[in-house]
XYZ file of N, CA and C in Angstrom:
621
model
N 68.928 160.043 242.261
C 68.748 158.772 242.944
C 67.697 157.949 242.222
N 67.613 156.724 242.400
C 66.952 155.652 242.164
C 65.527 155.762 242.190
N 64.306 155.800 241.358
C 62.875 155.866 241.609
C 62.387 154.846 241.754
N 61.467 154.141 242.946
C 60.554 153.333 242.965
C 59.602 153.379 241.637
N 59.192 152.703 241.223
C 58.751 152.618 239.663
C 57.284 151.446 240.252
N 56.039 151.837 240.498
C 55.441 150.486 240.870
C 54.144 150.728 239.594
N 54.124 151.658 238.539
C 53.416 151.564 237.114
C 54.157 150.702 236.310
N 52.652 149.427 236.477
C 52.949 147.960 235.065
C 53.641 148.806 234.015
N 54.313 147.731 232.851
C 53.952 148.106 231.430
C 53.073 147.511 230.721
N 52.985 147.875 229.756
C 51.646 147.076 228.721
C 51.743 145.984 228.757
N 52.904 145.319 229.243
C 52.930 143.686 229.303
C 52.482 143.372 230.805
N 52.647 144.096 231.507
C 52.253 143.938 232.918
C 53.558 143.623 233.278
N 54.420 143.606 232.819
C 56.201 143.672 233.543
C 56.430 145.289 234.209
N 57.313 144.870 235.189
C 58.395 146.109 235.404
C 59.463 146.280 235.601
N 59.715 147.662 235.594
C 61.491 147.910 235.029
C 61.682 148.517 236.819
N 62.867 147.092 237.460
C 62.938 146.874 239.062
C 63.681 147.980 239.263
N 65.012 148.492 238.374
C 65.792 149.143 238.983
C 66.369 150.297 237.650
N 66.981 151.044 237.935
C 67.867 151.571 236.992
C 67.306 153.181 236.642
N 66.111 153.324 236.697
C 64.847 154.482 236.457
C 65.416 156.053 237.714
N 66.545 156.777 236.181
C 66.686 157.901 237.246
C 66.141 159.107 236.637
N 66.264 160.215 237.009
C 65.952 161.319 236.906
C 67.183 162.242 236.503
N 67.214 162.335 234.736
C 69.017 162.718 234.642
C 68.686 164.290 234.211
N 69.977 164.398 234.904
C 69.936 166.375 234.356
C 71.411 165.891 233.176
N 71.360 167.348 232.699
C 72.672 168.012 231.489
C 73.794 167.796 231.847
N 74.835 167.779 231.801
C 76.314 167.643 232.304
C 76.509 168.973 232.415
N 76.936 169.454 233.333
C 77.186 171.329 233.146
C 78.437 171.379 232.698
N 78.616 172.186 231.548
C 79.529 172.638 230.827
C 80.152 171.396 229.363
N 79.346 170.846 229.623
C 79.512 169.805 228.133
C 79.602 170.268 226.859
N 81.129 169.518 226.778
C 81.897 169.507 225.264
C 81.459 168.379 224.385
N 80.821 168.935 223.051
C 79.795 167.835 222.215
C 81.263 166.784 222.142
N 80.948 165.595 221.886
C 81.862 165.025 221.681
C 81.325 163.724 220.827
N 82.542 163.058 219.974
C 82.227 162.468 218.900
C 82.668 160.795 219.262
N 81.713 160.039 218.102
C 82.469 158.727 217.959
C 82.493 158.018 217.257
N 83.381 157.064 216.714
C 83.925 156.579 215.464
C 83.972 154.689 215.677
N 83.573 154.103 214.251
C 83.947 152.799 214.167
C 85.261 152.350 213.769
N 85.805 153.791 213.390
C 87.130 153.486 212.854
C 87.952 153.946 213.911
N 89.314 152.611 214.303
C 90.325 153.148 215.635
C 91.418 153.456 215.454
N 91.124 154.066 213.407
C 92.945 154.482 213.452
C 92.876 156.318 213.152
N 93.913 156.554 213.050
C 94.303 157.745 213.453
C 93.646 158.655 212.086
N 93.144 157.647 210.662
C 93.490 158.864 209.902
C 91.616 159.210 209.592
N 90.941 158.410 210.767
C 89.579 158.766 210.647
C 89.379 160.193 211.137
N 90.198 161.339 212.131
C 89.961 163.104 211.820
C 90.791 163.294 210.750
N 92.099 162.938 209.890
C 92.193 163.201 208.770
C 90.820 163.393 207.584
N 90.141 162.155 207.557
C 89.471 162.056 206.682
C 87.974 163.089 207.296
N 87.747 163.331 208.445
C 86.711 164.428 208.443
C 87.062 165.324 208.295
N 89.042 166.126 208.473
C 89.160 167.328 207.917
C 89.101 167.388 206.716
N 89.438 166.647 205.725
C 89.464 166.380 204.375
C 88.292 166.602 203.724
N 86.852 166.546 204.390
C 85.376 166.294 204.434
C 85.251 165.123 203.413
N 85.864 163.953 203.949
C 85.623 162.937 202.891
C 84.514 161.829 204.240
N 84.765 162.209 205.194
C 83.903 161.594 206.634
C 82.775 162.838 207.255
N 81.669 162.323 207.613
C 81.281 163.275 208.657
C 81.106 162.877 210.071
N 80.988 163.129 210.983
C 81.396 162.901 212.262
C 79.975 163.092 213.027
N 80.126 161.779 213.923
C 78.366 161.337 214.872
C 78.731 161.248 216.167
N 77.687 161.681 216.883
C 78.001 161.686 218.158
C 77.095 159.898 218.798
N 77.167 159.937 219.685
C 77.026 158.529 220.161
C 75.119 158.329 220.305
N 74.789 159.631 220.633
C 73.245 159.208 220.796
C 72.544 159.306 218.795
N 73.433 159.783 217.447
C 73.303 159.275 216.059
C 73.301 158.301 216.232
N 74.120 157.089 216.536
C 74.321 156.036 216.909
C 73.117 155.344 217.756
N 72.580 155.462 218.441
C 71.543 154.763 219.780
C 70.507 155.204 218.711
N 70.389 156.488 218.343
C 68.770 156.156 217.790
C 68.846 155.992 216.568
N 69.399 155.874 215.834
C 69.829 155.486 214.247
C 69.760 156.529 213.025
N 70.478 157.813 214.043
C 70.836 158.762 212.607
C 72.034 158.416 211.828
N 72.437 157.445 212.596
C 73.759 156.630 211.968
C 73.731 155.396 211.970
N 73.582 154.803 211.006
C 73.521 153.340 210.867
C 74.091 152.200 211.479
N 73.788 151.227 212.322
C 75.042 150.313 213.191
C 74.398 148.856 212.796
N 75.508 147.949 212.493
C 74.193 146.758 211.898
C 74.235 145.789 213.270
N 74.062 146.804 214.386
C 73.132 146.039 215.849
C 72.299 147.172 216.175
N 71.569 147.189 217.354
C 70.760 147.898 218.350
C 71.875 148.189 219.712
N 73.110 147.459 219.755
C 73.984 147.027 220.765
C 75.291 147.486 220.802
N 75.823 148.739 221.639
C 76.879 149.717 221.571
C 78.090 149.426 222.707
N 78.953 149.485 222.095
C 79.725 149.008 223.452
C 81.293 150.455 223.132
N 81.353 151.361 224.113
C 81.850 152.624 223.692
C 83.375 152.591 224.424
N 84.113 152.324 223.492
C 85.903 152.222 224.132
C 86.038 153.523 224.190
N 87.270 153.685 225.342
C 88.253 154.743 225.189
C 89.603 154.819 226.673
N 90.399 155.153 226.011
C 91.085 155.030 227.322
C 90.584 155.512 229.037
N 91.771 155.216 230.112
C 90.996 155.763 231.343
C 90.844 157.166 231.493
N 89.666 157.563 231.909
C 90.200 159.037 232.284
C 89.621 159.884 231.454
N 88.966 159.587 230.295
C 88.826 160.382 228.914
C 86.991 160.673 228.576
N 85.940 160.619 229.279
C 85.137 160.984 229.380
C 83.905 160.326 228.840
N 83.958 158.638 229.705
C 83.474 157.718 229.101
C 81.828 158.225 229.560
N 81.888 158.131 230.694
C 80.819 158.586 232.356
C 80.226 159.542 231.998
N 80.793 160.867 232.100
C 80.007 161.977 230.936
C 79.621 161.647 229.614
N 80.329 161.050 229.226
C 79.285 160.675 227.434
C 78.179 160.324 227.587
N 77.730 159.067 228.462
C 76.448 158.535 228.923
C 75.705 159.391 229.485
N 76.239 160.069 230.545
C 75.467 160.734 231.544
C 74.577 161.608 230.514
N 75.340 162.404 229.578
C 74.683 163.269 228.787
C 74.107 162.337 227.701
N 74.191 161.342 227.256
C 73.128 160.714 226.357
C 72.043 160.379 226.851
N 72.002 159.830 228.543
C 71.038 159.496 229.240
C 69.954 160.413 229.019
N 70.648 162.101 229.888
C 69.832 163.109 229.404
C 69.213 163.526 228.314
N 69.812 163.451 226.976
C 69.707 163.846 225.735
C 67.928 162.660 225.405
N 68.068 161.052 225.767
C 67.346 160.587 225.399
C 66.239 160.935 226.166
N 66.195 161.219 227.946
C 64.944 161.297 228.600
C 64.159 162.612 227.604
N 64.861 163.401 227.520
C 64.703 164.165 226.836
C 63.799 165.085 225.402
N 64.038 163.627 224.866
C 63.860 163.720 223.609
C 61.787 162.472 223.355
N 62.111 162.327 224.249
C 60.528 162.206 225.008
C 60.086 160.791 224.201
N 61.136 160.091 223.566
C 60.542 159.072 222.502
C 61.394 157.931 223.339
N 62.134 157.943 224.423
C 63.178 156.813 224.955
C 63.670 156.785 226.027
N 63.255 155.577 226.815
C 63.686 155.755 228.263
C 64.802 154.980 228.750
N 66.172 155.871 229.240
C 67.081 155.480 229.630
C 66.948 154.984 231.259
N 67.639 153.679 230.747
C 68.147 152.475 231.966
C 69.238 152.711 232.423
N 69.862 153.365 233.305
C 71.285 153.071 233.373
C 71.454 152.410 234.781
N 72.711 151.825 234.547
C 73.089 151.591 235.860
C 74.701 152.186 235.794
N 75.786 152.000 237.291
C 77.140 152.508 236.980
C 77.612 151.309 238.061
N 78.196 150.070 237.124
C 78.959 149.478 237.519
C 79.742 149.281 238.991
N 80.398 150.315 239.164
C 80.951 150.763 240.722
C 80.081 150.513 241.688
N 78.511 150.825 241.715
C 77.489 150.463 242.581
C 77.176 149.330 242.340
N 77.197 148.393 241.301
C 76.303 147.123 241.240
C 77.263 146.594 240.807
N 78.283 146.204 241.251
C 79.588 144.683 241.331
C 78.718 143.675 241.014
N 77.545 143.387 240.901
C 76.895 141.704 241.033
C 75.304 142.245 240.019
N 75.743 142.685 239.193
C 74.582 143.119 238.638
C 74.151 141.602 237.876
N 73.314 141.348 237.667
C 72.349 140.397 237.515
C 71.367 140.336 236.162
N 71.157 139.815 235.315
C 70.200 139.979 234.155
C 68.816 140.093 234.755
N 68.473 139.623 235.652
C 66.951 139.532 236.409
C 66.870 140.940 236.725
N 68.074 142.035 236.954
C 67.991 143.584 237.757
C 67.571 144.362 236.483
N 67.449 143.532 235.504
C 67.634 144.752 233.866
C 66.002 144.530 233.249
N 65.746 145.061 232.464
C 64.459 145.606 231.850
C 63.945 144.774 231.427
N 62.622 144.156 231.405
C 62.034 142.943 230.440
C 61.134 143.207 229.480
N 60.713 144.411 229.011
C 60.329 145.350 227.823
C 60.934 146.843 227.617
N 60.554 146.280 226.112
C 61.453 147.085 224.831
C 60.334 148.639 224.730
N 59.515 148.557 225.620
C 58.587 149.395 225.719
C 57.639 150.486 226.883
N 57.538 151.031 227.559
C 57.155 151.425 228.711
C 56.319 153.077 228.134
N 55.273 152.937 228.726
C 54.572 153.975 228.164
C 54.313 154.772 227.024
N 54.771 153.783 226.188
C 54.942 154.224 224.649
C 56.571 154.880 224.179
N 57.612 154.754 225.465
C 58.481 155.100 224.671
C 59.344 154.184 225.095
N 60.536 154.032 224.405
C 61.429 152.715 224.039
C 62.564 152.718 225.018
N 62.511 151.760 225.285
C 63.739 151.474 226.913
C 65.033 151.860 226.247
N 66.129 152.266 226.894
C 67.826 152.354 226.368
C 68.121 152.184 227.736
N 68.630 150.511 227.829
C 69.618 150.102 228.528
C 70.959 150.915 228.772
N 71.633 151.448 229.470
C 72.740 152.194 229.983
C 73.715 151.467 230.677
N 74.926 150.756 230.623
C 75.779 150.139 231.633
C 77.122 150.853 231.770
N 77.305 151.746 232.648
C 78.837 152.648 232.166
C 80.176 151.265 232.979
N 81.306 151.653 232.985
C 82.259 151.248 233.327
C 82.298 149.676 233.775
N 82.136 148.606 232.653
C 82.444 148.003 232.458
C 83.503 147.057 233.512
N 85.101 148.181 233.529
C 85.803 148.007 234.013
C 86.493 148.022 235.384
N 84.770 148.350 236.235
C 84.961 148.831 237.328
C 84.986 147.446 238.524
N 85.166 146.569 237.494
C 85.185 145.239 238.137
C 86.305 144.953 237.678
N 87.042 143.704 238.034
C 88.067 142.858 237.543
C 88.259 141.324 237.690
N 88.733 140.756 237.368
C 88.927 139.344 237.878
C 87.761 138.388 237.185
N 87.637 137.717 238.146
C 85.858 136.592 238.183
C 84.905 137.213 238.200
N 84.946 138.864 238.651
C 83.509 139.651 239.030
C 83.432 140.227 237.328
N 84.338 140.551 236.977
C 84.462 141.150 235.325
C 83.838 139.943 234.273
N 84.148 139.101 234.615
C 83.977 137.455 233.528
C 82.666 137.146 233.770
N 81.675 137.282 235.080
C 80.751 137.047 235.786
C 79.489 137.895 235.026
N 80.387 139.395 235.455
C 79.103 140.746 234.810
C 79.103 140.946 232.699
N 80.377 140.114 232.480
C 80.416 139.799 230.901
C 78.754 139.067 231.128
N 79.011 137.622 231.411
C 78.427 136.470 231.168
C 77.366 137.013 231.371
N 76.600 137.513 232.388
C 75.280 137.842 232.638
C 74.790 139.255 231.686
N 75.282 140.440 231.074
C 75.156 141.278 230.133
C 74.810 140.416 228.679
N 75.933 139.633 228.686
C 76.444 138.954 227.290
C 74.629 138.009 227.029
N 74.546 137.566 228.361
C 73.269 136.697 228.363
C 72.055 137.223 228.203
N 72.003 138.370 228.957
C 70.586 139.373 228.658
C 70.769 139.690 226.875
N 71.862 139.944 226.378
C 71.877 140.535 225.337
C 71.181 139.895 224.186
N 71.311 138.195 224.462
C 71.099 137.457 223.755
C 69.784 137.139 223.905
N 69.495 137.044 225.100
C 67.834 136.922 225.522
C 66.654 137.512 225.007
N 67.428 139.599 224.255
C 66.304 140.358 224.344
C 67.083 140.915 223.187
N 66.977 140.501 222.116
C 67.504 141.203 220.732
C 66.948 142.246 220.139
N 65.994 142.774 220.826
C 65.334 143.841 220.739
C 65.821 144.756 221.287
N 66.339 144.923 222.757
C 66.493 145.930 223.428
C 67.763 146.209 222.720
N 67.724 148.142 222.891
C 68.616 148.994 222.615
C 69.533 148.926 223.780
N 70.933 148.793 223.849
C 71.884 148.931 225.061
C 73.269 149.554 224.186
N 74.064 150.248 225.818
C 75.058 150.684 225.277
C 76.016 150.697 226.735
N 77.095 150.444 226.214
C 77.760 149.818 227.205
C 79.402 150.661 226.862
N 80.026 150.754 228.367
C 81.139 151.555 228.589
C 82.322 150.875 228.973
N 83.311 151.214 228.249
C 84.529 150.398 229.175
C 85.829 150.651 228.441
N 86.957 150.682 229.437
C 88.325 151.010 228.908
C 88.509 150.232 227.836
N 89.334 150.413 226.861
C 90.215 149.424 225.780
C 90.781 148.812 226.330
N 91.396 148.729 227.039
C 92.493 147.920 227.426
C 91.509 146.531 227.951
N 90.064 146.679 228.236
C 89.720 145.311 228.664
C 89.040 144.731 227.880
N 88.744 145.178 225.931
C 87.814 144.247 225.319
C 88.074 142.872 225.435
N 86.574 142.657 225.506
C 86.375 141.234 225.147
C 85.293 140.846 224.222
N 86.416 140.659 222.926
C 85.218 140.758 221.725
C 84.399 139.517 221.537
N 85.160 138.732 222.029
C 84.027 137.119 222.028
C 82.873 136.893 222.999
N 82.686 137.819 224.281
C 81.811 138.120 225.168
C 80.334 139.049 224.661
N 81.023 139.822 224.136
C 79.674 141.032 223.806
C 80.495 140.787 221.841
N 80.188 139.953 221.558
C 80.123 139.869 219.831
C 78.737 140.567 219.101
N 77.634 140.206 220.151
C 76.532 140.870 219.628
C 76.495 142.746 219.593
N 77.591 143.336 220.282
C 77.612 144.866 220.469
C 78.542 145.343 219.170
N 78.343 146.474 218.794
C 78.561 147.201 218.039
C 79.949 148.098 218.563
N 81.313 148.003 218.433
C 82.169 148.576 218.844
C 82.439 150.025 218.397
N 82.642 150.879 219.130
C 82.691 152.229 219.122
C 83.488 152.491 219.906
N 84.590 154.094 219.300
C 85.546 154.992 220.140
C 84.778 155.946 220.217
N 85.667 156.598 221.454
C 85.345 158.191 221.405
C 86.269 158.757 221.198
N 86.176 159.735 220.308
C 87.263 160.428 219.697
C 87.768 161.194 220.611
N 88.794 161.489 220.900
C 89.748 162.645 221.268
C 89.369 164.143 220.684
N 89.179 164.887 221.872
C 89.024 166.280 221.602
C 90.633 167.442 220.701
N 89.934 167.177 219.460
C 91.099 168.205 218.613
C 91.499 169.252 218.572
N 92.195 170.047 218.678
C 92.256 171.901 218.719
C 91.128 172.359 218.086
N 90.217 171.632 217.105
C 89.380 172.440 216.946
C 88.134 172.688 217.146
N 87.780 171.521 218.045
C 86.957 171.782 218.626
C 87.479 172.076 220.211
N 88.485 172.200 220.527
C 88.842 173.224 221.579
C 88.670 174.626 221.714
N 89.134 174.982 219.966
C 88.970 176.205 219.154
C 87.381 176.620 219.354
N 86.553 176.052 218.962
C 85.025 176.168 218.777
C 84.675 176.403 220.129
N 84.917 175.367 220.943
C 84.478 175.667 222.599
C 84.623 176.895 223.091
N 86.065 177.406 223.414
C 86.132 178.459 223.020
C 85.866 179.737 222.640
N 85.815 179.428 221.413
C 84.832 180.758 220.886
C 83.269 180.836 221.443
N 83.000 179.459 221.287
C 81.354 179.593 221.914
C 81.476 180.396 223.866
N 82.067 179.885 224.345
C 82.344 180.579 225.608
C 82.372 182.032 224.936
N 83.393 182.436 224.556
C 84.017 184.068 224.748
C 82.533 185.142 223.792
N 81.699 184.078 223.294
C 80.285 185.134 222.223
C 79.837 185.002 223.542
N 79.128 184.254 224.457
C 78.346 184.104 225.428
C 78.650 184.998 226.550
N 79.773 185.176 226.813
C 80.783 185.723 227.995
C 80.329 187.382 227.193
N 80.058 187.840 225.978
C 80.218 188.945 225.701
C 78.715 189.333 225.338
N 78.043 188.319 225.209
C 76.842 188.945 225.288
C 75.928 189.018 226.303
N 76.520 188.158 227.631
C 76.047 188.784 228.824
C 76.740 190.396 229.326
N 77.834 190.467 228.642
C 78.588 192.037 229.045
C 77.846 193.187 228.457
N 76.886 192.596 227.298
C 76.014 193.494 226.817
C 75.014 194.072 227.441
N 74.384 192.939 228.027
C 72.983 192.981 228.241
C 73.004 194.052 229.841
């Protein structure tokens, strides 16, 4: 749930809403993502002519993006919600970056005034979070563009990363975001999962 947050930042601003307390995804499959949306980008990592990044390479720049600003396609159903959830975690985590999220479905009328006004909070660096995009439609979808699209532009500093089906880009809205898939889980890393289960499963049979 939601933390009351009433510690200034160094600017004497504060961050009103969004400040949760994230755990691990239980049972999370690493999963990957690509700038490229055609098919022969796992060709070319089986080939090892590609190597393959997961989305928080991306947010903190073990992988190069020429924005700060992520916007993560993939069809419905395919594990947009968990990607975040576990990057959220991964960044509280990692003790250098504090994830913002919000989830769409709860905040239909989200607002640029509800989002962060420093790039900074106790010495470690805000990451804006917005999952499902698509959980609006109509005037409320064109509405929560315009006001994202507007913060984005406002605060070219802040790190954000943003979720939403393919089927609803709108590349002239968020032009400033950095487009990203998530790859589809392959046999072989089904294969790997897998195996990592059945060593674990056998070395508790040990013990």
């Amino acid at each position: 749930s939601e933390m009351c947050i009433r510690d200034r930042t160094r600017n004497g601003q504060r961050i009103r809403r969004g400040l949760t307390k994230h755990k691990a995804v239980d049972g999370y499959i690493r999963r990957f993502c690509t700038s490229d949306q055609s098919e022969n980008n796992f060709i070319y990592y089986v080939l090892g002519k590609k190597e393959r990044h997961t989305l928080a390479d991306y947010v903190t720049g073990v992988e190069e993006t020429s924005t700060n600003k992520i916007v993560l396609y993939s069809s419905a159903q395919t594990g947009k919600t968990t990607e975040l959830k576990q990057l959220c975690w991964e960044l509280q985590q990692s003790g250098l970056y504090l994830p913002v999220s919000f989830e769409v479905r709860t905040n239909t009328k989200l607002k640029r005034d509800d989002l962060p006004e420093s790039q900074y909070v106790d010495g470690r660096e805000v990451v804006l979070v917005i999952d499902a995009l698509d959980e609006v439609n109509g005037q409320k979808y064109e509405d929560l563009l315009e006001e994202i699209g507007g913060y984005a532009y406002e605060h070219p500093e802040m790190k954000m990363v943003l979720s939403c089906r393919s089927n609803f880009r709108r590349e002239r809205q968020l032009e400033l975001f950095t487009e990203l898939f998530l790859e589809e889980l392959s046999i072989d890393d089904a294969r790997a999962v897998s195996y990592t289960h059945l060593r674990a499963h056998e070395t508790c049979a040990d013990l």
